[in-house]
mmCIF file of C-alpha atoms in Angstrom:
data_model
loop_
_atom_site.group_PDB
_atom_site.id
_atom_site.type_symbol
_atom_site.label_atom_id
_atom_site.label_comp_id
_atom_site.label_asym_id
_atom_site.label_seq_id
_atom_site.Cartn_x
_atom_site.Cartn_y
_atom_site.Cartn_z
ATOM 1 C CA MET A 163 -4.991 45.143 33.345
ATOM 2 C CA ALA A 164 -4.622 41.783 34.228
ATOM 3 C CA ARG A 165 -5.768 38.712 32.669
ATOM 4 C CA LYS A 166 -7.515 36.946 34.713
ATOM 5 C CA SER A 167 -5.660 33.005 34.242
ATOM 6 C CA ASN A 168 -8.276 30.079 33.987
ATOM 7 C CA LYS A 169 -5.713 26.910 34.826
ATOM 8 C CA GLY A 170 -9.171 24.646 34.893
ATOM 9 C CA GLN A 171 -9.689 25.064 31.258
ATOM 10 C CA ILE A 172 -6.870 25.238 29.993
ATOM 11 C CA ASN A 173 -5.549 21.831 31.460
ATOM 12 C CA PHE A 174 -8.877 20.793 30.154
ATOM 13 C CA PHE A 175 -8.318 21.897 26.129
ATOM 14 C CA ARG A 176 -5.081 19.301 26.640
ATOM 15 C CA PHE A 177 -6.736 16.907 27.628
ATOM 16 C CA MET A 178 -8.814 16.846 25.076
ATOM 17 C CA ALA A 179 -6.099 17.689 23.021
ATOM 18 C CA VAL A 180 -4.091 14.475 23.806
ATOM 19 C CA ILE A 181 -7.553 12.706 23.366
ATOM 20 C CA GLY A 182 -8.082 14.216 20.187
ATOM 21 C CA VAL A 183 -4.162 12.540 19.217
ATOM 22 C CA VAL A 184 -3.764 9.314 20.180
ATOM 23 C CA VAL A 185 -7.465 9.312 18.870
ATOM 24 C CA ILE A 186 -6.542 9.776 15.039
ATOM 25 C CA ILE A 187 -3.557 7.523 15.946
ATOM 26 C CA TRP A 188 -5.562 4.636 16.623
ATOM 27 C CA VAL A 189 -7.943 5.414 13.671
ATOM 28 C CA VAL A 190 -5.295 5.398 10.827
ATOM 29 C CA SER A 191 -3.944 1.952 12.455
ATOM 30 C CA GLU A 192 -7.076 0.365 11.622
ATOM 31 C CA PHE A 193 -7.658 1.285 9.005
ATOM 32 C CA LEU A 194 -3.664 0.705 7.562
ATOM 33 C CA SER A 195 -4.713 -3.552 9.615
ATOM 34 C CA ALA A 196 -8.339 -3.324 7.898
ATOM 35 C CA ALA A 197 -7.136 -5.330 4.398
ATOM 36 C CA PRO A 198 -7.510 -9.256 4.521
ATOM 37 C CA PRO A 199 -4.807 -11.080 4.488
ATOM 38 C CA LEU A 200 -3.881 -13.425 1.835
ATOM 39 C CA SER A 201 -5.903 -16.866 1.355
ATOM 40 C CA ILE A 202 -3.168 -19.431 1.430
ATOM 41 C CA SER A 203 -3.687 -21.117 -1.755
ATOM 42 C CA GLN A 204 -0.921 -22.022 -4.264
ATOM 43 C CA ALA A 205 -2.300 -18.716 -6.462
ATOM 44 C CA HIS A 206 -0.813 -16.935 -3.457
ATOM 45 C CA LYS A 207 2.294 -18.184 -3.051
ATOM 46 C CA GLY A 208 6.027 -15.919 -3.156
ATOM 47 C CA PRO A 209 4.018 -13.727 -2.787
ATOM 48 C CA PRO A 210 2.725 -13.134 -6.545
ATOM 49 C CA SER A 211 2.862 -9.842 -8.333
ATOM 50 C CA SER A 212 0.517 -7.383 -9.415
ATOM 51 C CA ASP A 213 -0.237 -8.879 -12.862
ATOM 52 C CA ALA A 214 -0.761 -11.651 -11.766
ATOM 53 C CA CYS A 215 -3.020 -10.399 -8.764
ATOM 54 C CA LEU A 216 -5.215 -8.608 -11.680
ATOM 55 C CA ASN A 217 -5.050 -11.040 -13.334
ATOM 56 C CA CYS A 218 -7.088 -12.871 -11.353
ATOM 57 C CA HIS A 219 -9.220 -10.557 -9.571
ATOM 58 C CA VAL A 220 -10.123 -8.005 -12.275
ATOM 59 C CA ARG A 221 -11.060 -10.106 -14.716
ATOM 60 C CA LYS A 222 -12.915 -12.839 -12.158
ATOM 61 C CA VAL A 223 -10.551 -15.645 -12.583
ATOM 62 C CA GLU A 224 -11.940 -19.253 -11.281
ATOM 63 C CA ASN A 225 -14.509 -17.458 -8.893
ATOM 64 C CA THR A 226 -11.804 -15.639 -7.596
ATOM 65 C CA PRO A 227 -13.529 -12.095 -5.605
ATOM 66 C CA ILE A 228 -13.642 -8.625 -7.192
ATOM 67 C CA MET A 229 -10.618 -6.105 -6.412
ATOM 68 C CA PRO A 230 -13.084 -3.705 -4.194
ATOM 69 C CA HIS A 231 -9.987 -0.616 -4.937
ATOM 70 C CA ARG A 232 -7.232 0.458 -7.502
ATOM 71 C CA PRO A 233 -4.791 -1.166 -8.503
ATOM 72 C CA MET A 234 -1.671 -1.033 -5.724
ATOM 73 C CA ASP A 235 1.696 -1.564 -6.734
ATOM 74 C CA ASN A 236 2.289 -4.010 -3.934
ATOM 75 C CA CYS A 237 -0.826 -5.988 -2.863
ATOM 76 C CA THR A 238 1.969 -7.360 0.354
ATOM 77 C CA PHE A 239 1.634 -3.471 1.159
ATOM 78 C CA CYS A 240 -1.804 -3.639 2.598
ATOM 79 C CA HIS A 241 -2.289 -7.626 2.180
ATOM 80 C CA LYS A 242 -0.565 -9.886 4.902
ATOM 81 C CA PRO A 243 1.106 -12.708 3.001
ATOM 82 C CA PRO A 244 -0.530 -15.939 4.182
ATOM 83 C CA GLY A 245 1.254 -17.240 7.650
ATOM 84 C CA ILE A 246 1.963 -14.060 8.802
ATOM 85 C CA LYS A 247 0.897 -12.471 11.692
#
């Protein structure tokens, strides 16, 4: 017995797969660019080492905001240094 081919259904699922891939790429790119840039201050010149970041942001020195994530090896992986767009 011959199978009935439904071209419209196949094209619909291909179209939905392409939309899904585009949405996944967009969500991942937005997630990676969600971290705010480092503020322009003397403490962020360089950029600072991760130990210097932890000293200020974990111990809450000089009214700095707390670090809402786990410590990383490098702050500039997510946070752009001041002056770079």
